[in-house]
Coordinates of C-alpha atoms in Angstrom, one line a residue:
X1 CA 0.0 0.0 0.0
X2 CA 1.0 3.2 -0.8
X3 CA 1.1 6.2 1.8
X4 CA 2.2 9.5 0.6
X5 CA 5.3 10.2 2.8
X6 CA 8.5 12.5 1.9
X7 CA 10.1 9.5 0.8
X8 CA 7.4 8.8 -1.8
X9 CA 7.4 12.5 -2.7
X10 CA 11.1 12.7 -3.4
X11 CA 11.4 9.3 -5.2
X12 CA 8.7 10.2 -7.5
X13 CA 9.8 11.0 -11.0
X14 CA 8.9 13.5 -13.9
X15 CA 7.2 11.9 -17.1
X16 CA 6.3 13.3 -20.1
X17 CA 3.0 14.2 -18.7
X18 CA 1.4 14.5 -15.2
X19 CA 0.4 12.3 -13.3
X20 CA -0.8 11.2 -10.0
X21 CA 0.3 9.1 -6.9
X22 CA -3.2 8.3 -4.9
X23 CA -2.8 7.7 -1.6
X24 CA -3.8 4.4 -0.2
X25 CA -4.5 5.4 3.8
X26 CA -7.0 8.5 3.0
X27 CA -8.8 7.9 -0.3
X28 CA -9.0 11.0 -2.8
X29 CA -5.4 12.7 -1.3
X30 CA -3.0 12.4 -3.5
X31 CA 0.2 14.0 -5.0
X32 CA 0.6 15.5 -8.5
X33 CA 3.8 15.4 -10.1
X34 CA 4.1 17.9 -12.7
X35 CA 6.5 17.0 -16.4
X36 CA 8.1 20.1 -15.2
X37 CA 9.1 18.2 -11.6
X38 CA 7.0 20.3 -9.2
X39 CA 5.0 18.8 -6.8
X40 CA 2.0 19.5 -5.2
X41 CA -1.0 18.2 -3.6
X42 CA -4.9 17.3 -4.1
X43 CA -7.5 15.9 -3.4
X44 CA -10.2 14.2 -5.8
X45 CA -14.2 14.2 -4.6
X46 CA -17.5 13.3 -6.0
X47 CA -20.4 16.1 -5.5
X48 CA -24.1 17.0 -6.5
X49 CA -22.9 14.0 -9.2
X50 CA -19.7 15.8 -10.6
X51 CA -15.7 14.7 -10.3
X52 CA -13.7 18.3 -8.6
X53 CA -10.3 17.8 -8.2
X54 CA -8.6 20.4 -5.8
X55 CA -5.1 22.0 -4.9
X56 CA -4.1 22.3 -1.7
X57 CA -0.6 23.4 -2.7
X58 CA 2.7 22.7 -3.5
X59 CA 5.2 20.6 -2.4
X60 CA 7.9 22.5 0.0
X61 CA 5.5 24.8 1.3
X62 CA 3.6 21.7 2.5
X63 CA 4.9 18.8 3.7
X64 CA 3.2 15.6 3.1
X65 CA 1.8 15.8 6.8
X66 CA 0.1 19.0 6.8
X67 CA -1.4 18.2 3.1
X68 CA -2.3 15.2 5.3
X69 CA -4.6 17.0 7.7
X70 CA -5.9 19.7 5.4
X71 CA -7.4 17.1 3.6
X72 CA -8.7 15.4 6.0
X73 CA -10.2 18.6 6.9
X74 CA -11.8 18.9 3.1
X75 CA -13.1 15.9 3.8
X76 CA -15.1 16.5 6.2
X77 CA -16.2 19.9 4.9
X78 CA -17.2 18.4 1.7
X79 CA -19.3 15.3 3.9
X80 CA -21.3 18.2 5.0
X81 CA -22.0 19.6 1.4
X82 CA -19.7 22.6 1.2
X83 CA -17.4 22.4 -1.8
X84 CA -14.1 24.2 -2.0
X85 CA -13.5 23.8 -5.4
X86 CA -16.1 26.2 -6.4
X87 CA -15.2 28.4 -3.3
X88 CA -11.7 28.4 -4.4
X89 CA -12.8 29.6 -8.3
X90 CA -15.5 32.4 -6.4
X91 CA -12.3 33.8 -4.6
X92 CA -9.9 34.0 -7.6
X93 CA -12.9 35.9 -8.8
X94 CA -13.5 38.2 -6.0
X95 CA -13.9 42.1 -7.3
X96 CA -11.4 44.4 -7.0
X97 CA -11.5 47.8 -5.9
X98 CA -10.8 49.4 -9.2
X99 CA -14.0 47.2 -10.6
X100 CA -15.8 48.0 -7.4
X101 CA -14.9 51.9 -8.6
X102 CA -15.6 51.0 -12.2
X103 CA -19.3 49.5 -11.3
X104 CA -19.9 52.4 -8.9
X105 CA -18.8 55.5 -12.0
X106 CA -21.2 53.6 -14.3
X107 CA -24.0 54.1 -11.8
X108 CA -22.9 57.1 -11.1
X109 CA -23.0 58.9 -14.5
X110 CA -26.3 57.6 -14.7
X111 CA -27.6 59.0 -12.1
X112 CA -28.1 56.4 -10.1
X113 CA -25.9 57.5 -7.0
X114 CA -27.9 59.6 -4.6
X115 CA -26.3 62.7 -2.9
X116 CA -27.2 65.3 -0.4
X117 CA -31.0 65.2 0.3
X118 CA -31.6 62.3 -1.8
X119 CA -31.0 63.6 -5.2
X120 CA -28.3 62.3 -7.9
X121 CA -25.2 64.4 -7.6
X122 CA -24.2 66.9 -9.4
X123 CA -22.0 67.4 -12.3
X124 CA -19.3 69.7 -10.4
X125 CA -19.4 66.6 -7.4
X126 CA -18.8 63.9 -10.1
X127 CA -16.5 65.7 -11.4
X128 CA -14.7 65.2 -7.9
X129 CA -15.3 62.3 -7.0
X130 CA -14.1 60.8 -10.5
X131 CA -10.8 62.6 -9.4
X132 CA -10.3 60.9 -5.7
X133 CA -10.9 57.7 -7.3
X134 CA -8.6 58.1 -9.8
X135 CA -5.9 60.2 -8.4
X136 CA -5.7 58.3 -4.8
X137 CA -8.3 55.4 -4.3
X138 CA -7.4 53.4 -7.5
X139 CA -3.7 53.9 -6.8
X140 CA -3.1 52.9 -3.9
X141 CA -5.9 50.2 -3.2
X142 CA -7.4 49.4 -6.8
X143 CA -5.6 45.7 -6.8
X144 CA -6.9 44.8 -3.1
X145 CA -10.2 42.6 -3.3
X146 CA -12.7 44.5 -2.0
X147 CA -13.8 41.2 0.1
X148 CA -10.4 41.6 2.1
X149 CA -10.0 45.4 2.9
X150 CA -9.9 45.9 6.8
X151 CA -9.8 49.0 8.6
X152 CA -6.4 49.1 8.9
X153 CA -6.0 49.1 5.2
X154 CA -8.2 52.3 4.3
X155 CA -6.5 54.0 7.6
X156 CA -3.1 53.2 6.1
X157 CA -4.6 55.0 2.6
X158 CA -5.7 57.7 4.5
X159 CA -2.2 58.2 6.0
X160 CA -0.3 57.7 2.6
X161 CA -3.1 60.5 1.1
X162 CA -2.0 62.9 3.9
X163 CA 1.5 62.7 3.7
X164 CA 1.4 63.3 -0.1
X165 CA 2.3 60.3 -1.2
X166 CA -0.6 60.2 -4.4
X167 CA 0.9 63.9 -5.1
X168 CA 1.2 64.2 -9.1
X169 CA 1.2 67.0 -11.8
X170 CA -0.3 65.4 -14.8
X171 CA -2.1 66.3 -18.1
X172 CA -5.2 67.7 -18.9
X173 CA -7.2 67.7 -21.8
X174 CA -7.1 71.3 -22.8
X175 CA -3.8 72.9 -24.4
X176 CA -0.7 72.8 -22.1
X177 CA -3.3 72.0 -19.2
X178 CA -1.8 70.4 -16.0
X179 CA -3.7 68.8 -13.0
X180 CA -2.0 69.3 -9.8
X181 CA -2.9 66.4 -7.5
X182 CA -1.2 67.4 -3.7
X183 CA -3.2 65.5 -0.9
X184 CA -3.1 66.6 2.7
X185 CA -5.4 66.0 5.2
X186 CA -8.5 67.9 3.9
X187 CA -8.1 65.7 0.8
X188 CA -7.7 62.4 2.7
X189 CA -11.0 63.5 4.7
X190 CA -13.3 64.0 1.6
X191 CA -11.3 60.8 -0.3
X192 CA -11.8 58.1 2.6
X193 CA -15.5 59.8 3.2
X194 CA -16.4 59.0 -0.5
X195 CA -14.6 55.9 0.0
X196 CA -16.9 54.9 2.4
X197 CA -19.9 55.6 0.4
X198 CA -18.0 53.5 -2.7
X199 CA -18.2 50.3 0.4
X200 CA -21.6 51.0 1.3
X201 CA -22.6 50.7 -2.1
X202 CA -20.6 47.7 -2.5
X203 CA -22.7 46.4 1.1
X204 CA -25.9 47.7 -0.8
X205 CA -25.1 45.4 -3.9
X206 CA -24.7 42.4 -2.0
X207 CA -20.6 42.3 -2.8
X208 CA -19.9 42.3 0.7
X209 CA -21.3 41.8 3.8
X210 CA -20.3 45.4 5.9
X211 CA -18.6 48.3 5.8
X212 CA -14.6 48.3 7.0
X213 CA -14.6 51.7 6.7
X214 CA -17.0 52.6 10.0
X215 CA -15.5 53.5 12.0
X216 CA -11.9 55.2 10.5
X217 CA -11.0 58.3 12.5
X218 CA -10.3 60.7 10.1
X219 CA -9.1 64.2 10.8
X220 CA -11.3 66.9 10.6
X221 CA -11.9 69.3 7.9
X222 CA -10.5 72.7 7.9
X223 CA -13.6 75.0 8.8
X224 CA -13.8 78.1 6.6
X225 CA -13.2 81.1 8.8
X226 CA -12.2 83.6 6.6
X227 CA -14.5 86.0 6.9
X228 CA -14.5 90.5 5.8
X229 CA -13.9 92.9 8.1
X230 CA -15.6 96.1 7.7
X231 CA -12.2 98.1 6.5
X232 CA -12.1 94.8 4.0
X233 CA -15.7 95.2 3.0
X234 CA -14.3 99.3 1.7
X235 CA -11.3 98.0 0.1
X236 CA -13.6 95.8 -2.0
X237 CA -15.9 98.2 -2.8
X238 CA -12.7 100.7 -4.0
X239 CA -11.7 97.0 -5.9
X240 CA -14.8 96.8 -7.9
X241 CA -15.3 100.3 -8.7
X242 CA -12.3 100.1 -10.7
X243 CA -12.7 97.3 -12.3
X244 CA -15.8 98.2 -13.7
X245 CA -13.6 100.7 -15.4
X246 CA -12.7 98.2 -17.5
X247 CA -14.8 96.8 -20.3
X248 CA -13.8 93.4 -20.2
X249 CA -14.1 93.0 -16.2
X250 CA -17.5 94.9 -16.0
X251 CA -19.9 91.9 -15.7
X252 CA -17.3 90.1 -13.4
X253 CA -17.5 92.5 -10.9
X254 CA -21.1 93.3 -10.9
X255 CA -21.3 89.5 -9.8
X256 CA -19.3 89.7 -7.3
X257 CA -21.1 92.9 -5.8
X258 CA -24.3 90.4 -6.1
X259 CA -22.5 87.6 -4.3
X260 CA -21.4 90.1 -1.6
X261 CA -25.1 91.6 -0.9
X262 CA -27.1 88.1 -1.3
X263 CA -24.8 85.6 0.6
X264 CA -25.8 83.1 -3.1
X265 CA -22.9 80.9 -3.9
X266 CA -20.8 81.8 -6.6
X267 CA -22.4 79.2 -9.8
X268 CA -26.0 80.3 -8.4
X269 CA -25.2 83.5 -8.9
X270 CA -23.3 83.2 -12.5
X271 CA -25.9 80.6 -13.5
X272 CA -28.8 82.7 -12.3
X273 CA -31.5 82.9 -15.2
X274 CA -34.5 85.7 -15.3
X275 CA -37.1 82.9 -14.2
X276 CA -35.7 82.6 -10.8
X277 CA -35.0 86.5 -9.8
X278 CA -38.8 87.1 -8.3
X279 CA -38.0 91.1 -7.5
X280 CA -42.4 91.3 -7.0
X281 CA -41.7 89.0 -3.9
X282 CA -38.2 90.4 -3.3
X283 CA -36.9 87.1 -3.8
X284 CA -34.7 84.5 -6.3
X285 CA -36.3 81.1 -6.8
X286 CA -33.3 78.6 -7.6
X287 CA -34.3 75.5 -9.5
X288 CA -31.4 73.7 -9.1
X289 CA -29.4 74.8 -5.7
X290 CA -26.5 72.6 -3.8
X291 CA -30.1 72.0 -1.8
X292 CA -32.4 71.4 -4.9
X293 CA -35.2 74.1 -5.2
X294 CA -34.8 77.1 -3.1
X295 CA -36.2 80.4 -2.4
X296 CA -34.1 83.1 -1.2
X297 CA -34.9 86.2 0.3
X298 CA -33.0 89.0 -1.0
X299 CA -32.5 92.9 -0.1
X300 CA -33.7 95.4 -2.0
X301 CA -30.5 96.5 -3.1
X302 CA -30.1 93.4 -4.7
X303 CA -34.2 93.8 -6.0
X304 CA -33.4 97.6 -7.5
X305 CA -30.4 95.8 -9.3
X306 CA -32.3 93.2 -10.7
X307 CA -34.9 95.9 -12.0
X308 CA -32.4 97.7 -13.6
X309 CA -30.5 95.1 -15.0
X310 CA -33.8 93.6 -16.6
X311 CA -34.1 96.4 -19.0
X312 CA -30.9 96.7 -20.2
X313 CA -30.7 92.7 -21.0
X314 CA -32.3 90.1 -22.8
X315 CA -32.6 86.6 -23.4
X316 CA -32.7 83.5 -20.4
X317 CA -29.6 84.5 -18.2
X318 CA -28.9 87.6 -15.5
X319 CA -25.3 87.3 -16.5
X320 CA -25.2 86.2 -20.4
X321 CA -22.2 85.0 -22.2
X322 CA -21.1 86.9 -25.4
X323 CA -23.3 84.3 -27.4
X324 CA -26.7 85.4 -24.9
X325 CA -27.3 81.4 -25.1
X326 CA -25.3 80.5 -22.3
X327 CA -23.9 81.7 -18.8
X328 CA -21.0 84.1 -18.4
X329 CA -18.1 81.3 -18.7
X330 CA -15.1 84.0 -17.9
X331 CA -15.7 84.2 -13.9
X332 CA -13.0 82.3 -12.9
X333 CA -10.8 83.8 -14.7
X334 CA -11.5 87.5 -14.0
X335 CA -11.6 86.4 -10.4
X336 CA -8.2 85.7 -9.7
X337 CA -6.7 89.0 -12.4
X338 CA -9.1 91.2 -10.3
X339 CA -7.4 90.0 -6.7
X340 CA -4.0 88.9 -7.5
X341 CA -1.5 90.7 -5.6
X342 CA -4.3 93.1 -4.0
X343 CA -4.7 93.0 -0.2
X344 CA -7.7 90.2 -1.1
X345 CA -6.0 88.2 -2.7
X346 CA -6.3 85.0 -0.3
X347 CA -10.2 85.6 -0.8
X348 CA -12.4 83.3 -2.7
X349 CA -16.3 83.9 -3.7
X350 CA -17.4 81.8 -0.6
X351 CA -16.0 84.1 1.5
X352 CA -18.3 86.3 0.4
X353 CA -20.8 84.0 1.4
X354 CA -19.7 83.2 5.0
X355 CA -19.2 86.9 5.4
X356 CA -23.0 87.8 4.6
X357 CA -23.9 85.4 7.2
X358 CA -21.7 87.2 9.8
X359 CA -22.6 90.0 8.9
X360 CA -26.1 88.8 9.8
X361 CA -25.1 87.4 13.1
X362 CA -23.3 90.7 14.4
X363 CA -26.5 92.3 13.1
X364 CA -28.2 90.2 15.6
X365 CA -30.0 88.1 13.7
X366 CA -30.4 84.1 14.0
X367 CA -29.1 80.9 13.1
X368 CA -32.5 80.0 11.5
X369 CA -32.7 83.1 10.3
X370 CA -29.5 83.7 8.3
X371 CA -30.0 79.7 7.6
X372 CA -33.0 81.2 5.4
X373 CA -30.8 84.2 3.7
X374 CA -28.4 81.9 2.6
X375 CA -30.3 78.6 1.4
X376 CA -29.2 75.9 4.1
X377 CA -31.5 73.1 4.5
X378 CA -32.4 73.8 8.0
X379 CA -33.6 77.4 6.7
X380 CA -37.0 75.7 5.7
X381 CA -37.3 77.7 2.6
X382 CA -36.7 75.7 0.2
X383 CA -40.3 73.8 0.2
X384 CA -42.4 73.7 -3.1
X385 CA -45.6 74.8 -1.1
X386 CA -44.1 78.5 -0.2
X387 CA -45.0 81.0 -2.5
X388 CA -44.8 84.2 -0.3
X389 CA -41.8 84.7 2.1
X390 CA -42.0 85.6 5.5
X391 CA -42.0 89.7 5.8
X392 CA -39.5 89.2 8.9
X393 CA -36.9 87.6 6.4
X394 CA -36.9 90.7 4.0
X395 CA -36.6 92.8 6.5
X396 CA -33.4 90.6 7.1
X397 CA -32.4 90.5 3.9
X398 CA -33.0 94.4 3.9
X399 CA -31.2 94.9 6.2
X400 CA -27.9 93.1 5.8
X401 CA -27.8 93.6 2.5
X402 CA -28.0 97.6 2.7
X403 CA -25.4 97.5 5.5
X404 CA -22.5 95.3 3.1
X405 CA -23.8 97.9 0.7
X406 CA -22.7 100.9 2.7
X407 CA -19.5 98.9 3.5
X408 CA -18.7 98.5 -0.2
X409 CA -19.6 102.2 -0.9
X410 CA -17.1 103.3 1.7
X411 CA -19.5 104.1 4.7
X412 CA -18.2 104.0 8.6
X413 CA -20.8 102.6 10.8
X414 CA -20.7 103.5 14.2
X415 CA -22.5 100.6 16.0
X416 CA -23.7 97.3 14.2
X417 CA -26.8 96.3 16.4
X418 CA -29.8 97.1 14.2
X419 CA -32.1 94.7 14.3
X420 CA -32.0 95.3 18.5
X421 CA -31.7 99.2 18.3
X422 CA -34.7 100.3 20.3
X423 CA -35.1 103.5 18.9
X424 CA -35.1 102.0 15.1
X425 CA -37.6 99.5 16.3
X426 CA -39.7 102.2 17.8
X427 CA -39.3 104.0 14.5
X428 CA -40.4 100.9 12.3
X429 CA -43.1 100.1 14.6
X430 CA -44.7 103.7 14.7
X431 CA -44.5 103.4 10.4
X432 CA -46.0 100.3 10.5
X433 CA -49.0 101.2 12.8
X434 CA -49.5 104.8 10.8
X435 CA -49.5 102.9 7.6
X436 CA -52.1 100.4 8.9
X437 CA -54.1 103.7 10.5
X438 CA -54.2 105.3 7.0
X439 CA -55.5 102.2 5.6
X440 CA -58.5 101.7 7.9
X441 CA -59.4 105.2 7.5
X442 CA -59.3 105.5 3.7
X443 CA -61.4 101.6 4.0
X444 CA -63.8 103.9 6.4
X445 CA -64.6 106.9 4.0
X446 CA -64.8 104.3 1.3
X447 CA -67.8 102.8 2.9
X448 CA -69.1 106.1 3.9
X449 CA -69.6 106.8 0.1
X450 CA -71.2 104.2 -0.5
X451 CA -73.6 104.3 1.9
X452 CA -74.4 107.6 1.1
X453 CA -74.5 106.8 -2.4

């Protein structure tokens, strides 16, 4: 009887084709000597009616008694109907990251991968995202099966992202164009956060069963607290008085004035088409916001603007491109010739933004309320059943924006507590009611004449 020992092993010979030494002790082990002379062994089983044969491994990383017990071990695996064969072929087959990445861009260009508020994402976040995949995720885990990530790996990518170690200049598509790819933490934040969503889709598809990226500590994003001061607000003013000087930079910086006195972001204001700027309701209506639809209250230097504008344009957009079929594409552009090497220059449009909503806050109004102004989702604006906005939130919107507006025009404000002033809410008040008095009494002689009539 033959049992497979290293004796047997070694004294086996090479042929001109394989073939197998069965062992006689355990049926179905044997070894398999290759016509190359490697060695290694199987094990040969009968299941659901079919003949698998399967590889334990080779020769010298086994030894004849460990092959021994691992198929004893299939054995009894097999007796209870699993079969590792076909396990075996599954794993070789296991997705990758990359074709996890792959699936997930398909979907997501279709639309099928829901963002913020449960809407597909939008073309500037694809955009994005299709970056961090490419630029870090692929990289550095695209040939790791997705089925064997742990959350060590993904913290090891995110400590390879923040030290720079996916940092690349490469080439665009436009004429000497050059993408500059430098990492850091705020880029490892965002990259592992999408890389998250990537698993939870992969968890959502049925590829695996959790997410090994719960959990990962990642370091927190810088918060944006760049904000104008007052003496700023006056330099900026100064900035775009002279650059309307210029012909070419005109438009530019009557968007930036409009950014500055509505708190919008910078592509809803750029983007902004005459079907959303409601000046009757002193008001824009976005269509499509970061938050979907959204009505935002606006001051009424921003409404006599508007007005203005209106007549001396035409066709869909506030801000047309030189065509009139499109949105002013130059922004950008003009944006950084306007500030570069002014005292502004670290400045970007959201500044503008966050800086309205200070302004509000040392104004003295609220969080909810300067939520509103500037279209956050907690602002509860943005439903489709409000038609008329509260008179409260123009008065806000009054308010702030006819303060930055003084600012940009140069003005020195001694005291910035308006909305609490006493005396101007006395003032307002006393309007209000004599207003409301008129009324009544023109509604009483009214129906004195009729009487009488």
């Amino acid at each position: 009887m033959t049992k497979i020992t290293k004796r047997v092993v070694d004294a086996a010979d090479t042929r001109e084709k394989d073939y197998v030494v069965w062992d006689d002790e355990l049926p179905g082990f044997g070894l398999r000597v290759f016509a190359s002379g490697k060695r290694s062994y199987v094990i040969q089983y009968r299941l659901a009616g079919r003949s698998r044969r399967f590889t334990i491994g080779l020769h010298g990383v086994w030894t004849p008694e460990r092959a021994r017990q691992e198929a004893k071990a299939l054995m009894g695996r097999i007796a209870q109907g699993e079969d590792p064969a076909e396990e075996k072929q599954l794993d070789h087959k296991s997705i990758s990251v990359k074709e996890l990445c792959d699936l997930y861009l398909a979907d997501l260009r279709a639309g099928l991968i829901l963002g913020k508020g449960g809407r597909p994402k939008k073309p500037g976040t694809i955009v994005s995202d299709i970056g961090r995949i490419h630029r870090h995720i692929v990289p550095l885990l695209g040939t790791r099966r997705v089925k064997d990530l742990t959350k060590p790996d993904i913290t090891k990518a995110m400590k390879d992202i923040m030290a720079g170690k996916t940092r690349l200049v490469a080439k665009t598509r436009k004429l000497r164009g050059k993408s500059i790819v430098k990492g850091g933490a705020g880029t490892a934040t965002r990259t592992i956060g999408l890389f998250g969503g990537i698993l939870t889709y992969a968890v959502e598809a049925g590829i695996i069963g959790g997410n090994p990226a719960h959990g990962v500590r990642r370091p927190k994003d810088n918060i944006r607290a760049r904000r104008l001061s007052e003496a700023e607000y006056r330099v900026l003013g100064e900035m775009l008085k002279e650059a309307a000087t210029n012909e070419a930079y005109q438009m530019t910086s009557e968007i930036i004035r409009q950014i500055a006195l509505t708190g919008c972001r910078r592509a809803e204001m750029v983007a902004l088409q005459w079907e959303e700027a409601d000046t009757a309701s002193s008001c824009l209506r976005l269509i499509d916001s970061k938050e979907g639809r959204s009505v935002r209250p606006i001051g009424l230097p921003a409404v006599e603007y508007f007005e203005k504008r209106r007549k001396e344009t035409s066709g869909d957009y506030v801000f047309p491109s030189r065509s009139g079929d499109a949105a002013f594409g130059s922004f950008p552009n003009h944006w950084k010739k306007i500030f570069a090497g002014s005292p502004l220059a670290d400045i970007t449009p959201h500044v503008l933004r966050h800086s309205f909503a200070s302004v509000a806050n040392d104004l003295g109004f609220t969080e909810v309320t300067i939520a509103a102004l500037v279209g956050h989702a907690k602002g509860s604006v943005t439903s489709n059943y409000i038609h008329t906005l509260d008179t409260a939130l123009i008065m806000a919107a009054d308010t702030i924006s006819g303060y930055i507006q003084g600012l940009l025009d140069g003005i020195e404000f001694k005291q910035t507590t308006y909305a609490l002033d006493r005396d101007s809410r006395k003032a307002a008040l006393a309007r209000f009611l004599q207003k409301a008095a008129a009324s009544a009494e023109d509604s009483a002689d009214s129906e004195e004449q009729r009487i009488a009539a």
